[in-house]
Short mmCIF file of C-alpha atoms in Angstrom, two decimals:
data_model
loop_
_atom_site.label_atom_id
_atom_site.label_comp_id
_atom_site.label_asym_id
_atom_site.label_seq_id
_atom_site.Cartn_x
_atom_site.Cartn_y
_atom_site.Cartn_z
CA UNK A 4 -5.42 1.62 2.37
CA UNK A 5 -8.89 0.59 1.27
CA UNK A 6 -11.08 -2.07 2.82
CA UNK A 7 -14.72 -3.21 2.73
CA UNK A 8 -16.60 -0.49 0.80
CA UNK A 9 -13.92 -0.33 -1.86
CA UNK A 10 -12.78 -3.44 -3.75
CA UNK A 11 -11.35 -6.03 -1.34
CA UNK A 12 -7.83 -5.04 -0.28
CA UNK A 13 -5.38 -6.98 -2.41
CA UNK A 14 -3.46 -8.12 0.64
CA UNK A 15 -0.49 -9.48 -1.12
CA UNK A 16 -2.76 -10.29 -3.96
CA UNK A 17 -0.37 -13.02 -5.02
CA UNK A 18 -2.63 -15.68 -3.58
CA UNK A 19 -5.89 -13.76 -3.81
CA UNK A 20 -7.57 -11.83 -6.57
CA UNK A 21 -10.71 -9.77 -6.00
CA UNK A 22 -13.05 -12.22 -4.33
CA UNK A 23 -16.17 -10.17 -4.93
CA UNK A 24 -17.99 -11.14 -8.12
CA UNK A 25 -17.68 -7.98 -10.18
CA UNK A 26 -18.53 -7.33 -13.79
CA UNK A 27 -18.04 -4.36 -16.07
CA UNK A 28 -16.56 -3.00 -19.26
CA UNK A 29 -12.89 -2.28 -19.82
CA UNK A 30 -12.39 1.48 -19.67
CA UNK A 31 -12.23 2.95 -23.15
CA UNK A 32 -8.78 3.59 -24.51
CA UNK A 33 -6.82 1.56 -21.96
CA UNK A 34 -6.50 -1.49 -24.17
CA UNK A 35 -4.24 0.21 -26.68
CA UNK A 36 -0.65 -0.91 -27.05
CA UNK A 37 1.47 0.75 -24.39
CA UNK A 38 4.39 3.08 -24.50
CA UNK A 39 7.17 1.37 -22.62
CA UNK A 40 10.66 1.14 -21.26
CA UNK A 41 12.58 -1.90 -20.07
CA UNK A 42 15.99 -1.67 -18.47
CA UNK A 43 18.28 -4.68 -18.64
CA UNK A 44 21.49 -3.64 -16.99
CA UNK A 45 24.86 -5.14 -17.77
CA UNK A 46 25.70 -8.13 -15.62
CA UNK A 47 22.45 -10.05 -16.00
CA UNK A 48 22.69 -13.77 -16.64
CA UNK A 49 20.96 -15.48 -19.56
CA UNK A 50 18.28 -16.76 -17.16
CA UNK A 51 17.65 -13.23 -15.90
CA UNK A 52 17.36 -11.92 -19.44
CA UNK A 53 14.79 -14.63 -20.14
CA UNK A 54 12.85 -13.72 -17.00
CA UNK A 55 12.96 -10.08 -18.00
CA UNK A 56 11.44 -10.93 -21.36
CA UNK A 57 8.70 -12.95 -19.65
CA UNK A 58 7.92 -10.14 -17.20
CA UNK A 59 7.94 -7.58 -20.01
CA UNK A 60 5.33 -9.63 -21.83
CA UNK A 61 3.19 -9.87 -18.68
CA UNK A 62 3.47 -6.10 -18.14
CA UNK A 63 2.41 -5.46 -21.71
CA UNK A 64 -0.55 -7.82 -21.30
CA UNK A 65 -1.64 -5.99 -18.14
CA UNK A 66 -1.70 -2.65 -19.96
CA UNK A 67 -3.31 -4.15 -23.06
CA UNK A 68 -6.04 -5.53 -20.78
CA UNK A 69 -6.78 -2.05 -19.42
CA UNK A 70 -4.28 -1.07 -16.71
CA UNK A 71 -3.26 2.58 -17.34
CA UNK A 72 0.35 1.86 -16.42
CA UNK A 73 2.68 -0.43 -14.50
CA UNK A 74 6.15 -0.18 -12.97
CA UNK A 75 7.94 -3.37 -11.96
CA UNK A 76 11.25 -3.62 -10.12
CA UNK A 77 12.76 -6.99 -9.23
CA UNK A 78 15.95 -7.42 -7.21
CA UNK A 79 16.83 -11.10 -6.74
CA UNK A 80 19.92 -10.23 -4.71
CA UNK A 81 22.30 -11.52 -7.37
CA UNK A 82 23.05 -8.45 -9.44
CA UNK A 83 21.44 -5.42 -11.05
CA UNK A 84 17.69 -5.08 -10.62
CA UNK A 85 15.23 -5.64 -13.45
CA UNK A 86 13.07 -2.58 -14.14
CA UNK A 87 10.09 -2.63 -16.49
CA UNK A 88 7.67 0.18 -17.33
CA UNK A 89 4.55 0.07 -19.49
CA UNK A 90 1.84 2.68 -19.96
CA UNK A 91 -1.21 3.16 -22.18
CA UNK A 92 -0.66 5.83 -24.88
CA UNK A 93 -3.51 8.03 -23.64
CA UNK A 94 -1.72 8.52 -20.29
CA UNK A 95 1.35 10.12 -21.86
CA UNK A 96 -0.39 13.49 -22.15
CA UNK A 97 0.07 14.09 -18.41
CA UNK A 98 3.27 12.20 -17.69
CA UNK A 99 5.73 9.77 -19.23
CA UNK A 100 6.03 6.91 -16.76
CA UNK A 101 9.55 6.06 -15.55
CA UNK A 102 11.01 3.42 -13.26
CA UNK A 103 12.18 6.05 -10.75
CA UNK A 104 8.85 7.89 -10.54
CA UNK A 105 7.46 8.74 -7.15
CA UNK A 106 4.33 6.76 -6.33
CA UNK A 107 1.67 6.99 -3.64
CA UNK A 108 2.30 3.94 -1.44
CA UNK A 109 -1.08 3.67 0.27
CA UNK A 110 -1.24 1.13 3.09
CA UNK A 111 2.41 0.17 2.70
CA UNK A 112 2.72 3.30 4.87
CA UNK A 113 1.63 1.09 7.78
CA UNK A 114 4.95 -0.77 7.71
CA UNK A 115 6.82 2.52 8.12
CA UNK A 116 4.55 3.74 10.93
CA UNK A 117 4.86 0.37 12.70
CA UNK A 118 8.65 0.63 12.42
CA UNK A 119 8.63 4.05 14.10
CA UNK A 120 6.36 2.77 16.89
CA UNK A 121 8.55 -0.29 17.46
CA UNK A 122 11.64 1.92 17.59
CA UNK A 123 9.94 3.84 20.40
CA UNK A 124 9.20 0.51 22.10
CA UNK A 125 12.87 -0.42 21.83
CA UNK A 126 13.71 2.92 23.47
CA UNK A 127 11.31 2.11 26.34
CA UNK A 128 9.15 5.10 25.52
CA UNK A 129 6.19 2.89 24.61
CA UNK A 130 5.06 -0.64 25.44
CA UNK A 131 3.03 -2.91 23.19
CA UNK A 132 0.79 -3.53 26.19
CA UNK A 133 0.07 0.17 26.71
CA UNK A 134 -3.67 0.92 26.58
CA UNK A 135 -4.69 3.50 23.97
CA UNK A 136 -6.33 5.48 26.79
CA UNK A 137 -2.89 6.14 28.29
CA UNK A 138 -1.80 8.15 25.27
CA UNK A 139 -5.08 9.36 23.74
CA UNK A 140 -7.31 9.90 26.78
CA UNK A 141 -10.99 10.19 25.94
CA UNK A 142 -10.49 9.93 22.18
CA UNK A 143 -11.47 6.27 21.69
CA UNK A 144 -14.29 4.62 23.67
CA UNK A 145 -13.13 1.56 25.62
CA UNK A 146 -9.56 2.74 24.98
CA UNK A 147 -8.40 1.17 28.23
CA UNK A 148 -9.11 -2.27 26.72
CA UNK A 149 -7.31 -1.63 23.39
CA UNK A 150 -3.52 -1.99 23.38
CA UNK A 151 -0.90 -0.75 20.96
CA UNK A 152 -0.37 -4.33 19.80
CA UNK A 153 -4.06 -4.57 18.89
CA UNK A 154 -3.77 -1.40 16.84
CA UNK A 155 -0.67 -2.69 15.09
CA UNK A 156 -2.12 -6.08 14.13
CA UNK A 157 -5.72 -4.99 13.46
CA UNK A 158 -7.33 -6.84 16.36
CA UNK A 159 -8.74 -3.71 18.03
CA UNK A 160 -12.23 -4.08 16.60
CA UNK A 161 -12.34 -0.38 15.65
CA UNK A 162 -14.59 0.53 12.71
CA UNK A 163 -12.72 1.45 9.53
CA UNK A 164 -13.24 5.18 9.02
CA UNK A 165 -12.98 4.90 5.22
CA UNK A 166 -16.39 3.22 5.31
CA UNK A 167 -18.00 6.27 6.88
CA UNK A 168 -20.04 7.95 4.09
CA UNK A 169 -18.69 11.44 4.82
CA UNK A 170 -15.07 10.29 4.81
CA UNK A 171 -15.64 8.26 1.65
CA UNK A 172 -16.72 11.44 -0.17
CA UNK A 173 -13.40 13.06 0.71
CA UNK A 174 -11.43 9.90 -0.11
CA UNK A 175 -12.94 9.84 -3.60
CA UNK A 176 -12.40 13.56 -4.06
CA UNK A 177 -16.08 14.51 -4.19
CA UNK A 178 -15.55 16.61 -1.05
CA UNK A 179 -12.48 18.80 -0.59
CA UNK A 180 -12.87 19.12 3.17
CA UNK A 181 -9.53 18.68 4.93
CA UNK A 182 -9.89 16.06 7.67
CA UNK A 183 -7.69 16.04 10.75
CA UNK A 184 -6.56 12.72 12.28
CA UNK A 185 -8.78 13.39 15.29
CA UNK A 186 -11.78 13.90 12.99
CA UNK A 187 -11.07 10.63 11.20
CA UNK A 188 -11.07 8.80 14.52
CA UNK A 189 -14.28 10.59 15.54
CA UNK A 190 -15.89 9.38 12.31
CA UNK A 191 -14.80 5.82 13.09
CA UNK A 192 -15.96 5.73 16.72
CA UNK A 193 -19.30 7.17 15.66
CA UNK A 194 -19.95 3.61 14.46
CA UNK A 195 -20.22 0.57 16.69
CA UNK A 196 -17.02 -1.48 17.05
CA UNK A 197 -16.90 -4.65 14.98
CA UNK A 198 -16.02 -6.89 17.93
CA UNK A 199 -14.55 -6.77 21.43
CA UNK A 200 -10.87 -5.77 21.56
CA UNK A 201 -8.46 -8.62 20.86
CA UNK A 202 -11.11 -11.17 19.89
CA UNK A 203 -10.42 -11.39 16.16
CA UNK A 204 -8.77 -9.73 13.15
CA UNK A 205 -10.32 -7.08 10.92
CA UNK A 206 -8.26 -4.65 8.86
CA UNK A 207 -9.00 -1.06 9.85
CA UNK A 208 -7.22 2.12 8.82
CA UNK A 209 -8.42 3.70 12.07
CA UNK A 210 -5.79 1.72 13.97
CA UNK A 211 -2.92 3.48 12.23
CA UNK A 212 -4.37 6.97 12.54
CA UNK A 213 -4.36 6.33 16.30
CA UNK A 214 -0.78 5.03 16.15
CA UNK A 215 0.35 8.14 14.29
CA UNK A 216 -1.17 10.35 16.97
CA UNK A 217 0.48 8.28 19.71
CA UNK A 218 3.91 8.54 18.06
CA UNK A 219 3.48 12.31 17.90
CA UNK A 220 2.27 12.50 21.49
CA UNK A 221 5.19 10.57 22.95
CA UNK A 222 7.89 12.38 20.95
CA UNK A 223 6.52 15.88 20.49
CA UNK A 224 7.37 15.70 16.77
CA UNK A 225 5.16 15.43 13.70
CA UNK A 226 4.82 11.97 12.15
CA UNK A 227 6.32 13.23 8.90
CA UNK A 228 9.38 14.52 10.72
CA UNK A 229 9.75 11.28 12.68
CA UNK A 230 9.77 9.29 9.44
CA UNK A 231 12.41 11.58 7.95
CA UNK A 232 14.61 11.53 11.07
CA UNK A 233 14.37 7.83 11.84
CA UNK A 234 14.05 6.18 8.41
CA UNK A 235 14.34 8.34 5.29
CA UNK A 236 17.50 10.31 6.11
CA UNK A 237 19.47 7.42 7.67
CA UNK A 238 18.74 5.32 4.56
CA UNK A 239 19.30 8.26 2.16
CA UNK A 240 15.76 7.99 0.80
CA UNK A 241 15.42 11.33 -0.94
CA UNK A 242 12.08 10.60 -2.59
CA UNK A 243 10.37 9.00 0.40
CA UNK A 244 8.12 11.12 2.63
CA UNK A 245 4.66 11.61 4.07
CA UNK A 246 2.43 13.59 1.70
CA UNK A 247 0.10 15.99 3.49
CA UNK A 248 -1.73 19.19 2.83
CA UNK A 249 1.49 21.08 3.56
CA UNK A 250 3.90 18.72 1.80
CA UNK A 251 2.54 17.70 -1.58
CA UNK A 252 4.39 15.55 -4.12
CA UNK A 253 6.42 17.13 -6.90
CA UNK A 254 4.28 17.08 -10.04
CA UNK A 255 7.34 16.48 -12.22
CA UNK A 256 8.30 13.29 -10.38
CA UNK A 257 4.94 11.80 -9.40
CA UNK A 258 3.33 9.07 -11.51
CA UNK A 259 -0.24 9.97 -12.40
CA UNK A 260 -3.04 7.76 -11.09
CA UNK A 261 -6.39 7.02 -12.71
CA UNK A 262 -9.76 5.52 -11.85
CA UNK A 263 -12.66 4.63 -14.15
CA UNK A 264 -15.04 7.54 -14.66
CA UNK A 265 -18.62 7.55 -13.39
CA UNK A 266 -19.97 5.70 -16.42
CA UNK A 267 -17.37 2.93 -16.21
CA UNK A 268 -16.99 2.52 -12.45
CA UNK A 269 -20.64 1.78 -11.63
CA UNK A 270 -20.54 -1.91 -12.68
CA UNK A 271 -17.30 -2.43 -10.72
CA UNK A 272 -18.56 -1.28 -7.32
CA UNK A 273 -19.29 -3.94 -4.69
CA UNK A 274 -22.87 -4.34 -3.44
CA UNK A 275 -23.72 -1.88 -0.68
CA UNK A 276 -21.55 0.94 -1.99
CA UNK A 277 -23.30 4.30 -1.43
CA UNK A 278 -25.20 5.56 -4.47
CA UNK A 279 -23.28 8.11 -6.51
CA UNK A 280 -19.82 6.88 -5.47
CA UNK A 281 -17.33 8.06 -8.07
CA UNK A 282 -13.94 9.71 -8.25
CA UNK A 283 -13.37 13.38 -8.94
CA UNK A 284 -10.76 14.59 -11.38
CA UNK A 285 -10.11 15.62 -14.98
CA UNK A 286 -11.56 13.23 -17.57
CA UNK A 287 -9.13 11.04 -19.51
CA UNK A 288 -10.25 8.34 -22.00
CA UNK A 289 -12.97 6.82 -19.82
CA UNK A 290 -11.01 7.56 -16.64
CA UNK A 291 -10.44 10.45 -14.26
CA UNK A 292 -6.98 11.62 -13.22
CA UNK A 293 -6.93 11.22 -9.42
CA UNK A 294 -3.34 12.39 -8.92
CA UNK A 295 -4.26 15.50 -6.94
CA UNK A 296 -7.22 14.09 -5.05
CA UNK A 297 -7.90 15.02 -1.40
CA UNK A 298 -4.90 13.80 0.67
CA UNK A 299 -6.35 14.39 4.12
CA UNK A 300 -7.99 10.99 4.62
CA UNK A 301 -4.73 9.05 4.32
CA UNK A 302 -1.94 10.25 6.67
CA UNK A 303 -0.60 7.46 8.92
CA UNK A 304 -2.84 4.89 7.24
CA UNK A 305 -1.68 5.53 3.69
CA UNK A 306 0.04 8.87 3.07
CA UNK A 307 3.59 7.84 2.10
CA UNK A 308 5.19 8.62 -1.27
CA UNK A 309 8.26 6.72 -2.48
CA UNK A 310 9.87 5.00 -5.46
CA UNK A 311 10.29 1.31 -6.22
CA UNK A 312 14.05 1.44 -5.66
CA UNK A 313 13.83 3.38 -2.39
CA UNK A 314 11.07 1.17 -0.99
CA UNK A 315 13.23 -1.84 -1.78
CA UNK A 316 16.02 -0.25 0.25
CA UNK A 317 13.63 0.31 3.13
CA UNK A 318 12.45 -3.31 3.04
CA UNK A 319 16.04 -4.55 2.95
CA UNK A 320 17.03 -2.38 5.90
CA UNK A 321 13.99 -3.45 7.89
CA UNK A 322 14.24 -7.19 7.35
CA UNK A 323 18.02 -7.28 7.79
CA UNK A 324 17.76 -5.67 11.23
CA UNK A 325 19.14 -2.21 10.45
CA UNK A 326 16.02 -0.37 11.65
CA UNK A 327 14.89 -2.51 14.59
CA UNK A 328 16.64 -4.54 17.31
CA UNK A 329 16.09 -8.32 17.10
CA UNK A 330 13.41 -8.34 19.82
CA UNK A 331 11.25 -5.77 18.05
CA UNK A 332 11.75 -7.30 14.61
CA UNK A 333 10.62 -10.62 16.09
CA UNK A 334 7.49 -8.92 17.44
CA UNK A 335 6.81 -7.37 14.05
CA UNK A 336 6.95 -10.82 12.49
CA UNK A 337 4.68 -12.39 15.11
CA UNK A 338 1.45 -12.86 13.19
CA UNK A 339 -2.25 -13.46 13.65
CA UNK A 340 -4.59 -15.26 11.28
CA UNK A 341 -6.57 -13.12 8.86
CA UNK A 342 -10.01 -14.09 7.52
CA UNK A 343 -11.02 -17.77 7.43
CA UNK A 344 -9.71 -19.38 4.28
CA UNK A 345 -7.04 -16.72 3.77
CA UNK A 346 -3.56 -18.29 4.07
CA UNK A 347 -1.90 -14.93 4.75
CA UNK A 348 -1.09 -13.73 8.25
CA UNK A 349 -0.69 -10.21 9.66
CA UNK A 350 2.06 -9.13 12.03
CA UNK A 351 2.71 -5.61 13.33
CA UNK A 352 2.35 -3.52 10.17
CA UNK A 353 3.83 -6.37 8.14
CA UNK A 354 2.11 -9.23 6.34
CA UNK A 355 3.31 -12.76 5.66
CA UNK A 356 1.96 -13.66 2.25
CA UNK A 357 1.59 -17.05 0.62
CA UNK A 358 2.47 -16.92 -3.08
CA UNK A 359 2.74 -19.55 -5.83
CA UNK A 360 6.52 -19.55 -5.29
CA UNK A 361 6.68 -19.41 -1.49
CA UNK A 362 6.03 -17.12 1.47
CA UNK A 363 7.17 -13.50 1.37
CA UNK A 364 6.87 -10.49 3.68
CA UNK A 365 5.55 -7.04 2.85
CA UNK A 366 2.40 -5.02 2.37
CA UNK A 367 -0.11 -3.93 -0.26
CA UNK A 368 -1.12 -0.29 -0.64
CA UNK A 369 -4.05 1.37 -2.38
CA UNK A 370 -5.13 5.00 -2.60
CA UNK A 371 -7.12 6.51 -5.48
CA UNK A 372 -5.21 5.85 -8.69
CA UNK A 373 -2.38 3.91 -7.07
CA UNK A 374 -1.96 0.23 -6.22
CA UNK A 375 1.42 -0.88 -4.88
CA UNK A 376 2.62 -4.32 -3.86
CA UNK A 377 5.98 -4.54 -2.11
CA UNK A 378 7.57 -7.76 -0.91
CA UNK A 379 10.83 -9.21 0.31
CA UNK A 380 12.21 -12.53 1.42
CA UNK A 381 12.83 -13.24 5.09
CA UNK A 382 16.31 -11.71 5.02
CA UNK A 383 15.63 -8.56 3.00
CA UNK A 384 18.20 -9.62 0.40
CA UNK A 385 15.57 -9.93 -2.32
CA UNK A 386 12.89 -7.31 -2.99
CA UNK A 387 10.13 -6.66 -5.49
CA UNK A 388 7.71 -3.80 -6.17
CA UNK A 389 4.78 -3.84 -8.57
CA UNK A 390 3.05 -0.48 -9.06
CA UNK A 391 -0.19 -0.15 -11.04
CA UNK A 392 -1.77 3.24 -11.68
CA UNK A 393 -5.34 2.32 -10.71
CA UNK A 394 -7.35 0.50 -8.03
CA UNK A 395 -10.85 0.06 -9.39
CA UNK A 396 -9.60 -0.65 -12.89
CA UNK A 397 -8.34 -3.94 -11.43
CA UNK A 398 -11.89 -4.89 -10.44
CA UNK A 399 -12.55 -5.74 -14.07
CA UNK A 400 -11.86 -9.51 -14.22
CA UNK A 401 -9.74 -9.28 -17.36
CA UNK A 402 -7.56 -6.47 -16.03
CA UNK A 403 -7.32 -8.01 -12.57
CA UNK A 404 -6.25 -11.40 -13.90
CA UNK A 405 -3.56 -9.87 -16.11
CA UNK A 406 -2.26 -7.75 -13.26
CA UNK A 407 -2.28 -10.76 -10.95
CA UNK A 408 -0.25 -12.78 -13.42
CA UNK A 409 2.32 -9.95 -13.49
CA UNK A 410 2.50 -9.88 -9.69
CA UNK A 411 2.89 -13.65 -9.48
CA UNK A 412 5.61 -13.56 -12.11
CA UNK A 413 7.51 -10.72 -10.47
CA UNK A 414 7.52 -12.35 -7.05
CA UNK A 415 8.65 -15.68 -8.46
CA UNK A 416 11.44 -13.89 -10.35
CA UNK A 417 12.49 -12.22 -7.09
CA UNK A 418 12.73 -15.64 -5.45
CA UNK A 419 14.73 -16.95 -8.43
CA UNK A 420 12.02 -19.44 -9.33
CA UNK A 421 10.34 -20.13 -12.68
CA UNK A 422 7.57 -17.73 -13.63
CA UNK A 423 4.23 -19.58 -13.53
CA UNK A 424 2.86 -20.41 -16.97
CA UNK A 425 -0.74 -19.94 -15.92
CA UNK A 426 -2.25 -16.45 -15.88
CA UNK A 427 -4.92 -17.48 -13.41
CA UNK A 428 -4.53 -16.44 -9.74
CA UNK A 429 -5.01 -18.94 -6.97
CA UNK A 430 -7.62 -18.45 -4.23
#
């Protein structure tokens, strides 16, 4: 979900690591040997067992470097999935990490919201050329020049509300104020747009808050209910839902997320971050537990909760055409260039990502304490999820490099290709 003020969004961080030059100490206690679980189901080939051992080593290295915990699930389409879990010992006080834990999905939520919007397009209830002003009159300045397509592919030029200082305080848990979607948009449009509508690409969470409101306006149903009716229930996703102030995750099933505490996060913050930026939560071994942080700034931009297995089922259903007709799936996969020098391209809530082992489709998600990377091949037959229980912890070069090596390895395993020997990410 994050962008700009927070560490650069790891958009499919397979080809990109944090590009900002950041320095800082590894959070105390996170480098200890991890508690772990690895599941190697019957039916795996010798090559798959070897890949599992390699991925297990990479997961252990990520936790030893300072990641509080990782969950990896790889389905190469040829048999039982590989599931690997590692966590630092100090995190076991709150929760023992498991492969089927619920996880905050962050900006991967955008793929779900885009799917709902495109379903409404297929039903002729919306058009991608509809101006925002048609559905949200008076809410967004120059809304008659911004189309739904521009919202979906981040070419609207709207300021990213997360970078508003007041919203950032709520996002980091320093302020418990409950923001409404309309208030988030008001915070965004209180800043000048970044460029004229449709002229270039710039990732902005504001786009998806507007899309959530539009989906509600055209249907008369809440966004959470739309997701349940149109996606979760048809796919039997019992642990997949929109977390809000009225529907909070089950503490027994939710993985706990962590961020470096005030003393450890300061060196990791990018230049220009407001003074005093830190995360609120109970202290844990140089970290704070951000599991129950303010949820109100996320919603349609990053409020989904799911599991690795269920998100893989969603990706498979989406890419195989079970959720969208061919015309709308083609539109979703019609991409625009991202920043200069970035080989990845953004479609309608879906990103095409260049990795060391080939191009994949999916999205990256980040909310406080949770970083998820979810990818699939072009058919949906193969899927992979890599969950890490921190965002800012990955800004430490050592931790980030180890986590990147794990992501690279997991995606290559998904594609049935050799796991790269190098631990260094490509830029």
